[in-house]
Amino acid sequence: MKPKNCLIFGASGQIGRNLIRGLTQKNLKVTAVTRNLHQKGYILKTQANPGYLDIVETNIFDSDKIENLIKKAEVCINLVGILYEKGSNNFKNIHEKFPSMISSLCHKHKINKFIHLSALGIENANDSKYAASKLNGEIVVRKNFKDAIILKPSIIYSVDDNFTTMLMGLLNLSPFFPLYYDGKTKFMPLHCTDICNLIFDLIENDIDDKIIECIGPEELTFKQIIEKLLKLIEKKRFFVPIPIFVANIMATFLQMLPKPLITRDQIKLLFYDNIPSGKYKTNVDIGKQFGLNFEEEVEKYCYMWKETGEYAKKKNVS
Ligand SMILES: NC(=O)c1ccc[n+]([C@@H]2O[C@H](COP(=O)([O-])OP(=O)(O)OC[C@H]3O[C@@H](n4cnc5c(N)ncnc54)[C@H](OP(=O)(O)O)[C@@H]3O)[C@@H](O)[C@H]2O)c1
């Protein structure tokens, strides 16, 4: 039987790379789209069995080229997303205009399945530009492709992430750690493997619920996440609660960095819990409980931030 062709936008990111590995191992063919083959080609090429992966370099707004790719696909997965804006790489273009374009092309060419990655905890965060654009993205996708599957994950972690790895890097460097909103914002972190397995499941099987909120097995506050990371890298740090007006001043400068550590928009977003809205079913409700445990999984790669690296002996840090 001819393998299904899955077209993935945003394939070089954390989820994309893990997904290419998973899908190609399961004999699905992947066409991975990237903006820059020279920068991302190596990462992408090493993720798949020979013959199962094609890589295409294109501007995602080149509608003719994108239409030609969509014509040849059975499944289309949109993983393109940004956390901060830089010029025309802004929330409106990336989270609204691009999903709108591909969802209508997928509808036009009668693609079998269209899977779109949005985010959890954005329903009430109407003062955040990121949240508003992700929400508008969901609306245009549903309007253009009625049966699109929209996944709304809480924070996703793995050795390839920009979350635990970045936090452990910061915790390693500084004796102080800033806490916004007293670190009380709630998250339900999920492992990248779990969401990739869910995507594979959704490609292979039909489901009734088209919008799914994706959560890991534990609810943790931001402070609890930091405490777990500190325990894993065997460090003690002072938590410094930061008033929001001070956080905003800091973010005004930090968001000017080429890869901002935090932006003013992210500070707004952090005010809102990243937990199910109650409006949609979760992966648990549809019988797909994610089993991977945050501390156990991060322990597998946290050694890089321990004092003596992979040969560090366990200390009792309480
Ligand atoms: N990771 C999380 O914790 C999390 C949580 C909730 C929702 N999500 C959503 O899940 C999706 C995938 O997340 P991820 O963690 O895999 O993201 P990621 O690692 O940041 O990767 C994002 C991808 O977007 C692509 N991209 C960004 N700007 C682009 C542009 N202007 N043109 C073309 N491509 C562009 C990049 O592709 P190239 O550089 O190769 O072109 C990259 O592969 C995103 O929509 C994200 O918002 C993620």
mmCIF file of N, CA, C and O and ligand atoms in Angstrom, residues 9-17 33-36 39-40 44 58-61 78-83 88-89 94-95 98 116-120 130 134 151-157 160-163 192 274, ligand 1:
data_model
loop_
_atom_site.group_PDB
_atom_site.id
_atom_site.type_symbol
_atom_site.label_atom_id
_atom_site.label_comp_id
_atom_site.label_asym_id
_atom_site.label_seq_id
_atom_site.Cartn_x
_atom_site.Cartn_y
_atom_site.Cartn_z
ATOM 1 N N PHE A 9 4.072 21.690 8.248
ATOM 2 C CA PHE A 9 4.617 23.047 8.308
ATOM 3 C C PHE A 9 5.140 23.275 9.735
ATOM 4 O O PHE A 9 4.480 22.918 10.697
ATOM 5 N N GLY A 10 6.328 23.891 9.828
ATOM 6 C CA GLY A 10 6.937 24.090 11.157
ATOM 7 C C GLY A 10 7.591 22.799 11.623
ATOM 8 O O GLY A 10 7.683 22.518 12.815
ATOM 9 N N ALA A 11 8.104 22.041 10.644
ATOM 10 C CA ALA A 11 8.599 20.689 10.930
ATOM 11 C C ALA A 11 9.918 20.672 11.697
ATOM 12 O O ALA A 11 10.262 19.665 12.306
ATOM 13 N N SER A 12 10.648 21.776 11.688
ATOM 14 C CA SER A 12 11.969 21.738 12.327
ATOM 15 C C SER A 12 11.910 22.051 13.814
ATOM 16 O O SER A 12 12.923 22.003 14.503
ATOM 17 N N GLY A 13 10.729 22.372 14.326
ATOM 18 C CA GLY A 13 10.615 22.722 15.746
ATOM 19 C C GLY A 13 10.589 21.492 16.633
ATOM 20 O O GLY A 13 10.800 20.361 16.177
ATOM 21 N N GLN A 14 10.342 21.748 17.925
ATOM 22 C CA GLN A 14 10.357 20.644 18.904
ATOM 23 C C GLN A 14 9.375 19.533 18.527
ATOM 24 O O GLN A 14 9.748 18.358 18.419
ATOM 25 N N ILE A 15 8.127 19.897 18.272
ATOM 26 C CA ILE A 15 7.125 18.866 17.974
ATOM 27 C C ILE A 15 7.406 18.262 16.604
ATOM 28 O O ILE A 15 7.351 17.045 16.417
ATOM 29 N N GLY A 16 7.744 19.123 15.635
ATOM 30 C CA GLY A 16 7.968 18.668 14.268
ATOM 31 C C GLY A 16 9.018 17.572 14.183
ATOM 32 O O GLY A 16 8.793 16.519 13.578
ATOM 33 N N ARG A 17 10.170 17.815 14.816
ATOM 34 C CA ARG A 17 11.258 16.828 14.735
ATOM 35 C C ARG A 17 10.841 15.491 15.335
ATOM 36 O O ARG A 17 11.091 14.429 14.797
ATOM 37 N N VAL A 33 8.305 21.131 5.627
ATOM 38 C CA VAL A 33 8.513 22.460 5.034
ATOM 39 C C VAL A 33 9.333 23.310 6.008
ATOM 40 O O VAL A 33 9.047 23.356 7.196
ATOM 41 N N THR A 34 10.371 23.952 5.486
ATOM 42 C CA THR A 34 11.179 24.845 6.308
ATOM 43 C C THR A 34 11.483 26.130 5.552
ATOM 44 O O THR A 34 11.474 26.148 4.330
ATOM 45 N N ARG A 35 11.756 27.199 6.315
ATOM 46 C CA ARG A 35 12.137 28.468 5.698
ATOM 47 C C ARG A 35 13.568 28.439 5.215
ATOM 48 O O ARG A 35 13.958 29.179 4.339
ATOM 49 N N ASN A 36 14.407 27.635 5.896
ATOM 50 C CA ASN A 36 15.827 27.712 5.611
ATOM 51 C C ASN A 36 16.467 26.327 5.667
ATOM 52 O O ASN A 36 16.773 25.812 6.733
ATOM 53 N N GLN A 39 19.988 26.055 7.317
ATOM 54 C CA GLN A 39 20.013 26.078 8.780
ATOM 55 C C GLN A 39 19.363 24.821 9.364
ATOM 56 O O GLN A 39 19.844 24.262 10.353
ATOM 57 N N LYS A 40 18.261 24.371 8.770
ATOM 58 C CA LYS A 40 17.463 23.308 9.393
ATOM 59 C C LYS A 40 17.576 21.938 8.699
ATOM 60 O O LYS A 40 17.101 20.952 9.236
ATOM 61 N N LEU A 44 16.621 18.144 10.172
ATOM 62 C CA LEU A 44 15.457 17.460 9.596
ATOM 63 C C LEU A 44 15.847 16.116 8.978
ATOM 64 O O LEU A 44 15.197 15.111 9.209
ATOM 65 N N THR A 58 10.731 26.842 1.547
ATOM 66 C CA THR A 58 9.862 27.856 0.933
ATOM 67 C C THR A 58 9.457 28.917 1.943
ATOM 68 O O THR A 58 9.472 28.682 3.157
ATOM 69 N N ASN A 59 9.096 30.063 1.387
ATOM 70 C CA ASN A 59 8.437 31.084 2.189
ATOM 71 C C ASN A 59 7.007 30.568 2.380
ATOM 72 O O ASN A 59 6.346 30.195 1.404
ATOM 73 N N ILE A 60 6.533 30.551 3.631
ATOM 74 C CA ILE A 60 5.210 29.947 3.861
ATOM 75 C C ILE A 60 4.075 30.772 3.247
ATOM 76 O O ILE A 60 2.939 30.322 3.210
ATOM 77 N N PHE A 61 4.381 31.981 2.794
ATOM 78 C CA PHE A 61 3.334 32.790 2.153
ATOM 79 C C PHE A 61 3.403 32.742 0.628
ATOM 80 O O PHE A 61 2.693 33.471 -0.054
ATOM 81 N N ASN A 78 -0.198 21.703 10.813
ATOM 82 C CA ASN A 78 0.392 23.032 10.970
ATOM 83 C C ASN A 78 0.994 23.205 12.360
ATOM 84 O O ASN A 78 0.274 23.303 13.352
ATOM 85 N N LEU A 79 2.331 23.264 12.402
ATOM 86 C CA LEU A 79 3.029 23.445 13.682
ATOM 87 C C LEU A 79 3.737 24.793 13.739
ATOM 88 O O LEU A 79 4.545 25.033 14.630
ATOM 89 N N VAL A 80 3.457 25.658 12.770
ATOM 90 C CA VAL A 80 4.155 26.944 12.753
ATOM 91 C C VAL A 80 3.619 27.823 13.878
ATOM 92 O O VAL A 80 2.413 27.989 14.031
ATOM 93 N N GLY A 81 4.537 28.332 14.673
ATOM 94 C CA GLY A 81 4.113 29.202 15.778
ATOM 95 C C GLY A 81 5.285 30.018 16.275
ATOM 96 O O GLY A 81 6.443 29.619 16.114
ATOM 97 N N ILE A 82 4.984 31.170 16.856
ATOM 98 C CA ILE A 82 6.042 32.006 17.436
ATOM 99 C C ILE A 82 5.617 32.474 18.832
ATOM 100 O O ILE A 82 4.419 32.515 19.140
ATOM 101 N N LEU A 83 6.615 32.824 19.649
ATOM 102 C CA LEU A 83 6.311 33.306 21.001
ATOM 103 C C LEU A 83 6.523 34.811 21.119
ATOM 104 O O LEU A 83 6.108 35.432 22.083
ATOM 105 N N SER A 88 7.852 41.368 10.198
ATOM 106 C CA SER A 88 6.638 40.772 9.626
ATOM 107 C C SER A 88 6.378 39.364 10.166
ATOM 108 O O SER A 88 5.350 38.757 9.882
ATOM 109 N N ASN A 89 7.331 38.846 10.947
ATOM 110 C CA ASN A 89 7.100 37.571 11.633
ATOM 111 C C ASN A 89 6.257 37.889 12.880
ATOM 112 O O ASN A 89 6.709 37.722 14.013
ATOM 113 N N ILE A 94 1.527 34.983 11.385
ATOM 114 C CA ILE A 94 1.882 33.576 11.642
ATOM 115 C C ILE A 94 0.711 32.765 12.205
ATOM 116 O O ILE A 94 0.507 31.615 11.819
ATOM 117 N N HIS A 95 -0.041 33.377 13.127
ATOM 118 C CA HIS A 95 -1.103 32.598 13.800
ATOM 119 C C HIS A 95 -2.481 32.760 13.173
ATOM 120 O O HIS A 95 -3.401 32.034 13.522
ATOM 121 N N PHE A 98 -1.500 32.839 8.010
ATOM 122 C CA PHE A 98 -0.984 31.576 7.453
ATOM 123 C C PHE A 98 -1.977 30.410 7.656
ATOM 124 O O PHE A 98 -2.323 29.721 6.680
ATOM 125 N N HIS A 116 -4.253 21.266 13.320
ATOM 126 C CA HIS A 116 -3.703 22.589 13.592
ATOM 127 C C HIS A 116 -3.355 22.698 15.079
ATOM 128 O O HIS A 116 -4.169 22.361 15.932
ATOM 129 N N LEU A 117 -2.142 23.176 15.366
ATOM 130 C CA LEU A 117 -1.732 23.324 16.763
ATOM 131 C C LEU A 117 -2.023 24.728 17.256
ATOM 132 O O LEU A 117 -1.475 25.698 16.728
ATOM 133 N N SER A 118 -2.896 24.820 18.247
ATOM 134 C CA SER A 118 -3.147 26.111 18.887
ATOM 135 C C SER A 118 -2.556 26.033 20.297
ATOM 136 O O SER A 118 -1.494 25.422 20.466
ATOM 137 N N ALA A 119 -3.217 26.605 21.282
ATOM 138 C CA ALA A 119 -2.630 26.591 22.627
ATOM 139 C C ALA A 119 -3.726 26.576 23.686
ATOM 140 O O ALA A 119 -4.850 27.023 23.451
ATOM 141 N N LEU A 120 -3.339 26.101 24.864
ATOM 142 C CA LEU A 120 -4.270 26.040 26.011
ATOM 143 C C LEU A 120 -4.232 27.375 26.765
ATOM 144 O O LEU A 120 -3.245 28.105 26.680
ATOM 145 N N TYR A 130 -0.513 37.378 21.734
ATOM 146 C CA TYR A 130 -0.261 35.979 21.358
ATOM 147 C C TYR A 130 -1.556 35.182 21.471
ATOM 148 O O TYR A 130 -1.981 34.498 20.535
ATOM 149 N N LYS A 134 -3.804 33.398 18.500
ATOM 150 C CA LYS A 134 -4.001 31.939 18.467
ATOM 151 C C LYS A 134 -5.504 31.622 18.411
ATOM 152 O O LYS A 134 -5.929 30.723 17.684
ATOM 153 N N LEU A 151 -5.606 21.116 18.182
ATOM 154 C CA LEU A 151 -5.055 20.662 19.459
ATOM 155 C C LEU A 151 -4.597 21.872 20.253
ATOM 156 O O LEU A 151 -3.937 22.762 19.709
ATOM 157 N N LYS A 152 -4.968 21.889 21.539
ATOM 158 C CA LYS A 152 -4.643 23.037 22.387
ATOM 159 C C LYS A 152 -3.809 22.537 23.575
ATOM 160 O O LYS A 152 -4.357 22.217 24.642
ATOM 161 N N PRO A 153 -2.475 22.445 23.381
ATOM 162 C CA PRO A 153 -1.661 21.877 24.452
ATOM 163 C C PRO A 153 -1.253 22.885 25.526
ATOM 164 O O PRO A 153 -1.097 24.068 25.250
ATOM 165 N N SER A 154 -1.069 22.363 26.751
ATOM 166 C CA SER A 154 -0.368 23.119 27.789
ATOM 167 C C SER A 154 1.111 23.089 27.402
ATOM 168 O O SER A 154 1.450 22.672 26.289
ATOM 169 N N ILE A 155 1.964 23.470 28.296
ATOM 170 C CA ILE A 155 3.387 23.563 27.929
ATOM 171 C C ILE A 155 3.969 22.165 27.621
ATOM 172 O O ILE A 155 3.675 21.209 28.315
ATOM 173 N N ILE A 156 4.764 22.118 26.538
ATOM 174 C CA ILE A 156 5.316 20.827 26.088
ATOM 175 C C ILE A 156 6.812 20.800 26.389
ATOM 176 O O ILE A 156 7.522 21.765 26.096
ATOM 177 N N TYR A 157 7.277 19.696 26.949
ATOM 178 C CA TYR A 157 8.702 19.638 27.295
ATOM 179 C C TYR A 157 9.343 18.398 26.685
ATOM 180 O O TYR A 157 8.672 17.407 26.381
ATOM 181 N N ASP A 160 14.449 18.569 23.532
ATOM 182 C CA ASP A 160 14.521 19.531 22.425
ATOM 183 C C ASP A 160 13.766 20.827 22.707
ATOM 184 O O ASP A 160 13.569 21.627 21.802
ATOM 185 N N ASP A 161 13.282 21.040 23.948
ATOM 186 C CA ASP A 161 12.384 22.190 24.150
ATOM 187 C C ASP A 161 13.130 23.503 24.380
ATOM 188 O O ASP A 161 14.361 23.547 24.473
ATOM 189 N N ASN A 162 12.339 24.584 24.455
ATOM 190 C CA ASN A 162 12.890 25.900 24.817
ATOM 191 C C ASN A 162 12.386 26.284 26.189
ATOM 192 O O ASN A 162 12.366 27.443 26.544
ATOM 193 N N PHE A 163 11.894 25.320 26.928
ATOM 194 C CA PHE A 163 11.242 25.606 28.208
ATOM 195 C C PHE A 163 12.107 25.074 29.360
ATOM 196 O O PHE A 163 12.827 25.833 30.005
ATOM 197 N N CYS A 192 6.657 15.771 24.860
ATOM 198 C CA CYS A 192 6.524 15.879 23.403
ATOM 199 C C CYS A 192 6.133 14.535 22.756
ATOM 200 O O CYS A 192 5.333 14.498 21.815
ATOM 201 N N ASN A 274 -2.777 27.870 32.770
ATOM 202 C CA ASN A 274 -2.668 27.079 31.544
ATOM 203 C C ASN A 274 -3.270 25.698 31.801
ATOM 204 O O ASN A 274 -2.571 24.692 31.780
HETATM 205 N N1 LIG B 1 6.020 23.949 22.748
HETATM 206 C C1 LIG B 1 5.001 24.269 23.536
HETATM 207 O O1 LIG B 1 5.104 24.252 24.757
HETATM 208 C C2 LIG B 1 3.667 24.628 22.908
HETATM 209 C C3 LIG B 1 2.569 24.856 23.765
HETATM 210 C C4 LIG B 1 1.358 25.215 23.196
HETATM 211 C C5 LIG B 1 1.231 25.328 21.828
HETATM 212 N N2 LIG B 1 2.312 25.092 21.027
HETATM 213 C C6 LIG B 1 2.150 25.265 19.570
HETATM 214 O O2 LIG B 1 2.562 24.093 18.887
HETATM 215 C C7 LIG B 1 3.155 24.447 17.638
HETATM 216 C C8 LIG B 1 4.526 23.806 17.514
HETATM 217 O O3 LIG B 1 5.280 24.097 18.678
HETATM 218 P P1 LIG B 1 6.849 23.806 18.786
HETATM 219 O O4 LIG B 1 7.180 23.786 20.224
HETATM 220 O O5 LIG B 1 7.236 22.658 17.935
HETATM 221 O O6 LIG B 1 7.407 25.163 18.165
HETATM 222 P P2 LIG B 1 8.918 25.551 17.803
HETATM 223 O O7 LIG B 1 9.883 24.547 18.303
HETATM 224 O O8 LIG B 1 9.101 26.971 18.249
HETATM 225 O O9 LIG B 1 8.893 25.507 16.216
HETATM 226 C C9 LIG B 1 8.095 26.389 15.498
HETATM 227 C C10 LIG B 1 8.269 26.175 14.013
HETATM 228 O O10 LIG B 1 7.626 27.299 13.405
HETATM 229 C C11 LIG B 1 8.335 27.607 12.235
HETATM 230 N N3 LIG B 1 8.259 29.045 11.975
HETATM 231 C C12 LIG B 1 8.314 30.074 12.844
HETATM 232 N N4 LIG B 1 8.208 31.240 12.179
HETATM 233 C C13 LIG B 1 8.082 30.928 10.876
HETATM 234 C C14 LIG B 1 7.935 31.674 9.677
HETATM 235 N N5 LIG B 1 7.909 33.009 9.678
HETATM 236 N N6 LIG B 1 7.847 31.023 8.513
HETATM 237 C C15 LIG B 1 7.888 29.682 8.485
HETATM 238 N N7 LIG B 1 8.017 28.914 9.557
HETATM 239 C C16 LIG B 1 8.113 29.532 10.740
HETATM 240 C C17 LIG B 1 9.768 27.176 12.432
HETATM 241 O O11 LIG B 1 10.155 26.554 11.183
HETATM 242 P P3 LIG B 1 11.488 26.865 10.313
HETATM 243 O O12 LIG B 1 12.377 27.745 11.136
HETATM 244 O O13 LIG B 1 12.085 25.553 9.967
HETATM 245 O O14 LIG B 1 10.987 27.533 9.085
HETATM 246 C C18 LIG B 1 9.696 26.122 13.542
HETATM 247 O O15 LIG B 1 9.924 24.859 13.015
HETATM 248 C C19 LIG B 1 3.166 25.966 17.584
HETATM 249 O O16 LIG B 1 2.060 26.427 16.895
HETATM 250 C C20 LIG B 1 3.052 26.371 19.044
HETATM 251 O O17 LIG B 1 2.443 27.641 19.214
HETATM 252 C C21 LIG B 1 3.521 24.748 21.529
#
